[in-house]
Amino acid sequence: MFQSLRNPNDERVQLTVNGELIEAFVGQSVWSVMALNDQSITRRAALSAEARSAYCAMGVCFECMVEIDGFPNQQACLRRVSKGMVVTTQDITEMTEASDACV
Amino acid sequence: MNADVLIIGGGIQGCATAYHLARQGASVVVLEKDYIARHASGVNAGGVRLLGRDMAEVPLSKASMEMWQTLSDDLGQDTGFRRQSMINIALDEADMETLRQRKAMMRCEGYTHERIISRDELREHLPHVNPDCVGGVTSDLDGYAIPYMATNAFRLAAERHGAQIVAGEEVLNLRRVGDSWLAQGTTTRFEADTVVNCAGAWADRIALMIGDNVPLSHAAPMLMITARMPHFAKPVVGAVSRQLSFKQFENGTVLIGGGAKGFADRANNRTRLDYSKLANAARTAVEFFPIMRRSAINRMWAGLEAYMPDNLPVIGPAVNATRAFHAFGFSAHGFQMGPVVGQVMADLVLNGQSSFVLDAFRIDRYDRKVL
Amino acid sequence: MPAFDCAIVGAGPAGMSAAIELAKRGARIAVLDRGRRAGGQIYRAVTDSPLPDTQVLGSDYTEGAALVAAFEQADATHFTQADVWHVGDDSRILFSRQGETHELHCREIVLCPGAMERPMPIPGWTLPGVMTAGSAQVMLKSDATVAEGAIFAGSGPLLYLIVAQYLRLGVPVAALVDTTPRSNYFDAAPMLPRALRRLPLLKKGLSLLREIRNAGVPFFRGASALQVLGDEHAIGLRFIAGGTSHEIGARTIFLHHGVQPNLNMTRAMDLEHQWNPEQLCWQVKSDAFGQTSVPHVSVAGDGAGIVGADGARAAGRLTALNILHRLGRLPRTDRDNAAAADLGALAAMAPFRAFIDRLYRPTKALRLPNVPTTLVCRCEEQSLAQLRAGFDQGARDPNALKMLTRCGMGPCQGRQCGHVLTELLSDWRGEPAEAVGYYRLRSPQRLLTLDELSRFHAVSAEAAE
Ligand SMILES: Cc1cc2nc3c(=O)[nH]c(=O)nc-3n(C[C@H](O)[C@H](O)[C@H](O)COP(=O)(O)OP(=O)(O)OC[C@H]3O[C@@H](n4cnc5c(N)ncnc54)[C@H](O)[C@@H]3O)c2cc1C
Ligand SMILES: Cc1cc2nc3c(=O)[nH]c(=O)nc-3n(C[C@H](O)[C@H](O)[C@H](O)COP(=O)(O)OP(=O)(O)OC[C@H]3O[C@@H](n4cnc5c(N)ncnc54)[C@H](O)[C@@H]3O)c2cc1C
Ligand code: FES
């Protein structure tokens, strides 16, 4: 289980992770916030669709790719949270079809 | 080492030529200075395109397109070919007018493989296209293949028929002595009755050794490939009047080209990219397909390609030597031509003639007639 | 467009030290790092730690604050949150910052991209819950996030350090599973006398181990045959130690067996590299001043070959002195006089480094996968068996195997599988790693959205100041 050792009085922001409204400390990495909130599946592997999660936390494995504000392939360990950010587990496999055309 | 035919260059033209010759019983050696498919043939955009070909190229390109449809089976090896059709998008009425003129010209020659499509049909095939686009033109047989796999498939099939592929051997010197061609490679000497020049961006140097001068230049077209994205475009996509070109592979990655050139350093086997031009290509792609704004580029690269002033290849016999033939200068669209070029070259070598009219591809078409 | 005299990529100990030295003698420099503050791996967040008390992290860490402060006072243009995705030998650097692409020009380039942890491809290493020990430290330093009841497995000083840091913070640890083989102690023993000249460092290491043992954490030595248990998520680790098989439950397993240079940037530039047979990794070829096969490109710190934080500081300063000389700001004799101390210090560190490298040399059984289904390439999901099949089809070189199997083509661009592949091919071919080579790499250094690329600006040195 992941735990935070931060001072609980530190300033916080709200964001959404997989539809859940979550409070996070300002400046925290997106990955940390996911880990602390039991949302550790960052992406599905592209061929097998197996669940994957952050491995290196320093930007060199690309396992932590999530979708942030509609942009896929964002490294959760390198991105910092911001107010109103929307984070979702990335689910792009070789089979995924684009949703209907947007204008 | 001795052979009937010595092929210089292990790209798709060299390997396809080796395959067609070996199949018919010739003893063949292919010399490649790096490794098979190291250059244009292994790193190109994989577009198997008949759409929009120069009139002079259409007969060859059409024949090649027929061959692609069953190539994996014929070679006994997957080329990665997928027939997905190709669409060139018309941005406005001026583009549509260009298409209508071309259609008239094509009809005069009796070609019917290109079909103009309306705005609605465009959107049906490419639902994510910018709604401002007004139509386009399509060719049904077109698609893509995986360059490295296709070139390697020719190589393996050639080897099965007894061709010898020698990688890491650069031809440094080539001379006609008596009835033989003597080639000095990096480590070995080769002797053959016939030589075929398939040396890609370096082919003018081999042509010179053979005795033919040719105004060949070289350049480094650039490509970028994205990480997998949800499938949004089945056909290969181009544009009538803009530098747009991309295809989404079955695995979801999108290969973006468009013809922008980097810097070619052929002496050192290197290319350098021009990133501001790639930024333009990115802008164009996003303009036509807003969905691509969010796609992520995984890798950028360029390949060394040979260009002729008229963007048409050289295919045919040498003019200043006997038993020597050329196939090079494909000007960024030679991958699709590989299968037919192999056959044409084998016919030239073995029978002295081809069923195709090759006048437009003569090596001496730029020779000065007057001083 | 006015150019910088020098651009430094990476603001860890190497980059910061180089910058301070260059700025001191008036060079116009730019420093780029993707972090919000300078510090690098070791001094991550040292000046703005989210932890209530940083003393628990140890004095090696807190002492970094002085270096960061000196760097921040130096006259350098520091581009923070600048993710460098291309460095060209034509002196152009492209980086992404706040969703836009910037291009800057410079006369000289210093690359200080640091190290990354050596991957450990054991069965189950791709399961959620399996991370590196370095990741535990990153989470702790930059986010004050810890994992309770985790297993730490592997070997090497960094592993023991993070366990000790956890214990000081009162974070429960399920077990320390040490994979250092007994034979390493014998192999390293002859190097001990020379290493003893660095007695304080040795003592520090030993005291860490004592600290862990005294805390009563289950401690297994000489462990082998590691296997992560679980289907959807890690639930434990199985291993053999002391002749018996053990199974310990945990939802977080931190692996570590050393670090290796972060190669992608130097490889993408086609700088010459060589295989370091002691450290079992590729490193850039460079001279004593970090100058590479491309004279205006230098490297310093762990990104140039593992030297540790003190080594990185010294290397950074040496690189700066040479560049000052190249810029015409420092005569050769002055350069050499100024360099003597750091050159001497690096030479003095070498025996200790060699001892540590040998003592904690990762075993082959952990460097290379043994089970056919274990993934080597995490991104494109290529297993040992699939790579072997590609090899048997004739793909004997890393690039050919990549073309055939897509191994190394994914988003990490070979960072995780590259070294493993070199060693596998070297085994299969029965040839040295040097003959096998490595992937041909290209830019960008990380996934780049078309949106970011299409917003393209040039940065001039004057505007930046
Ligand atoms: C980026 C890019 C994108 C492209 N996209 C497409 C596309 O989508 N569709 C399409 O149809 N075409 C495309 N092309 C063009 C196509 O790739 C080429 O026309 C085709 O591959 C040329 O094949 P080749 O065998 O003549 O040349 P190459 O593949 O270049 O092979 C020539 C070989 O000769 C070797 N050689 C040279 N000199 C010597 C010597 N002295 N001794 C020994 N060996 C020597 C070279 O090492 C080289 O491997 C593209 C090209 C590039 C670069
Ligand atoms: C995860 C990890 C934890 C470590 N912890 C410790 C420790 O606690 N104690 C210890 O003694 N040693 C530790 N080390 C070893 C330590 O990192 C090195 O000895 C030392 O930091 C090397 O310094 P450096 O300047 O060479 O590189 P680093 O300190 O690694 O600095 C490299 C810098 O480059 C930046 N960078 C890299 N690529 C890019 C890019 N493309 N764009 C922008 N910026 C980039 C990074 O953000 C980083 O700030 C650790 C190593 C790792 C990998
Ligand atoms: S966890 Fe490895 S890149 Fe983010």
PDB file of N, CA and C and ligand atoms in Angstrom, chain A residues 31 53-65 75-78, chain C residues 131, ligand 3:
ATOM      1  N   TRP A  31       1.542  10.104 -11.364  1.00  0.00           N
ATOM      2  CA  TRP A  31       1.692   8.703 -10.951  1.00  0.00           C
ATOM      3  C   TRP A  31       1.505   8.546  -9.443  1.00  0.00           C
ATOM      4  N   SER A  53       1.769  -0.962 -15.121  1.00  0.00           N
ATOM      5  CA  SER A  53       1.841   0.117 -14.152  1.00  0.00           C
ATOM      6  C   SER A  53       3.243   0.699 -14.178  1.00  0.00           C
ATOM      7  N   ALA A  54       3.412   1.857 -13.547  1.00  0.00           N
ATOM      8  CA  ALA A  54       4.720   2.511 -13.513  1.00  0.00           C
ATOM      9  C   ALA A  54       5.786   1.530 -13.049  1.00  0.00           C
ATOM     10  N   TYR A  55       6.963   1.603 -13.656  1.00  0.00           N
ATOM     11  CA  TYR A  55       8.059   0.710 -13.297  1.00  0.00           C
ATOM     12  C   TYR A  55       9.262   1.506 -12.798  1.00  0.00           C
ATOM     13  N   CYS A  56       9.636   2.578 -13.493  1.00  0.00           N
ATOM     14  CA  CYS A  56      10.876   3.278 -13.139  1.00  0.00           C
ATOM     15  C   CYS A  56      10.640   4.592 -12.394  1.00  0.00           C
ATOM     16  N   ALA A  57       9.502   5.208 -12.593  1.00  0.00           N
ATOM     17  CA  ALA A  57       9.155   6.506 -11.990  1.00  0.00           C
ATOM     18  C   ALA A  57      10.121   7.625 -12.362  1.00  0.00           C
ATOM     19  N   MET A  58      10.976   7.391 -13.357  1.00  0.00           N
ATOM     20  CA  MET A  58      11.900   8.466 -13.748  1.00  0.00           C
ATOM     21  C   MET A  58      11.944   8.688 -15.260  1.00  0.00           C
ATOM     22  N   GLY A  59      10.908   8.209 -15.952  1.00  0.00           N
ATOM     23  CA  GLY A  59      10.799   8.593 -17.352  1.00  0.00           C
ATOM     24  C   GLY A  59      11.479   7.709 -18.360  1.00  0.00           C
ATOM     25  N   VAL A  60      11.995   6.546 -17.963  1.00  0.00           N
ATOM     26  CA  VAL A  60      12.732   5.743 -18.940  1.00  0.00           C
ATOM     27  C   VAL A  60      12.060   4.431 -19.349  1.00  0.00           C
ATOM     28  N   CYS A  61      10.912   4.101 -18.781  1.00  0.00           N
ATOM     29  CA  CYS A  61      10.292   2.826 -19.177  1.00  0.00           C
ATOM     30  C   CYS A  61       9.016   3.010 -19.983  1.00  0.00           C
ATOM     31  N   PHE A  62       8.371   4.133 -19.885  1.00  0.00           N
ATOM     32  CA  PHE A  62       7.139   4.422 -20.627  1.00  0.00           C
ATOM     33  C   PHE A  62       6.000   3.459 -20.300  1.00  0.00           C
ATOM     34  N   GLU A  63       6.061   2.846 -19.121  1.00  0.00           N
ATOM     35  CA  GLU A  63       4.967   1.982 -18.692  1.00  0.00           C
ATOM     36  C   GLU A  63       3.834   2.796 -18.079  1.00  0.00           C
ATOM     37  N   CYS A  64       4.142   4.042 -17.701  1.00  0.00           N
ATOM     38  CA  CYS A  64       3.154   4.819 -16.956  1.00  0.00           C
ATOM     39  C   CYS A  64       2.311   5.694 -17.876  1.00  0.00           C
ATOM     40  N   MET A  65       2.304   5.375 -19.159  1.00  0.00           N
ATOM     41  CA  MET A  65       1.572   6.233 -20.093  1.00  0.00           C
ATOM     42  C   MET A  65       0.073   6.197 -19.799  1.00  0.00           C
ATOM     43  N   GLN A  75       3.409  10.565 -19.852  1.00  0.00           N
ATOM     44  CA  GLN A  75       4.085   9.817 -18.792  1.00  0.00           C
ATOM     45  C   GLN A  75       3.648  10.346 -17.418  1.00  0.00           C
ATOM     46  N   ALA A  76       2.899   9.512 -16.720  1.00  0.00           N
ATOM     47  CA  ALA A  76       2.336   9.936 -15.434  1.00  0.00           C
ATOM     48  C   ALA A  76       3.416  10.260 -14.423  1.00  0.00           C
ATOM     49  N   CYS A  77       4.579   9.618 -14.536  1.00  0.00           N
ATOM     50  CA  CYS A  77       5.618   9.875 -13.540  1.00  0.00           C
ATOM     51  C   CYS A  77       6.292  11.217 -13.773  1.00  0.00           C
ATOM     52  N   LEU A  78       6.170  11.764 -14.972  1.00  0.00           N
ATOM     53  CA  LEU A  78       6.838  13.041 -15.262  1.00  0.00           C
ATOM     54  C   LEU A  78       5.876  14.224 -15.219  1.00  0.00           C
TER      55      LEU A  78
ATOM     56  N   MET C 131       8.397  -2.567  -9.354  1.00  0.00           N
ATOM     57  CA  MET C 131       9.036  -1.308  -9.731  1.00  0.00           C
ATOM     58  C   MET C 131      10.522  -1.408  -9.434  1.00  0.00           C
TER      59      MET C 131
HETATM   60  S1  FES D   3       7.250   4.942 -14.747  1.00  0.00           S
HETATM   61 FE1  FES D   3       8.790   4.593 -16.192  1.00  0.00          FE
HETATM   62  S2  FES D   3       8.417   6.246 -17.515  1.00  0.00           S
HETATM   63 FE2  FES D   3       7.057   6.677 -15.964  1.00  0.00          FE
END
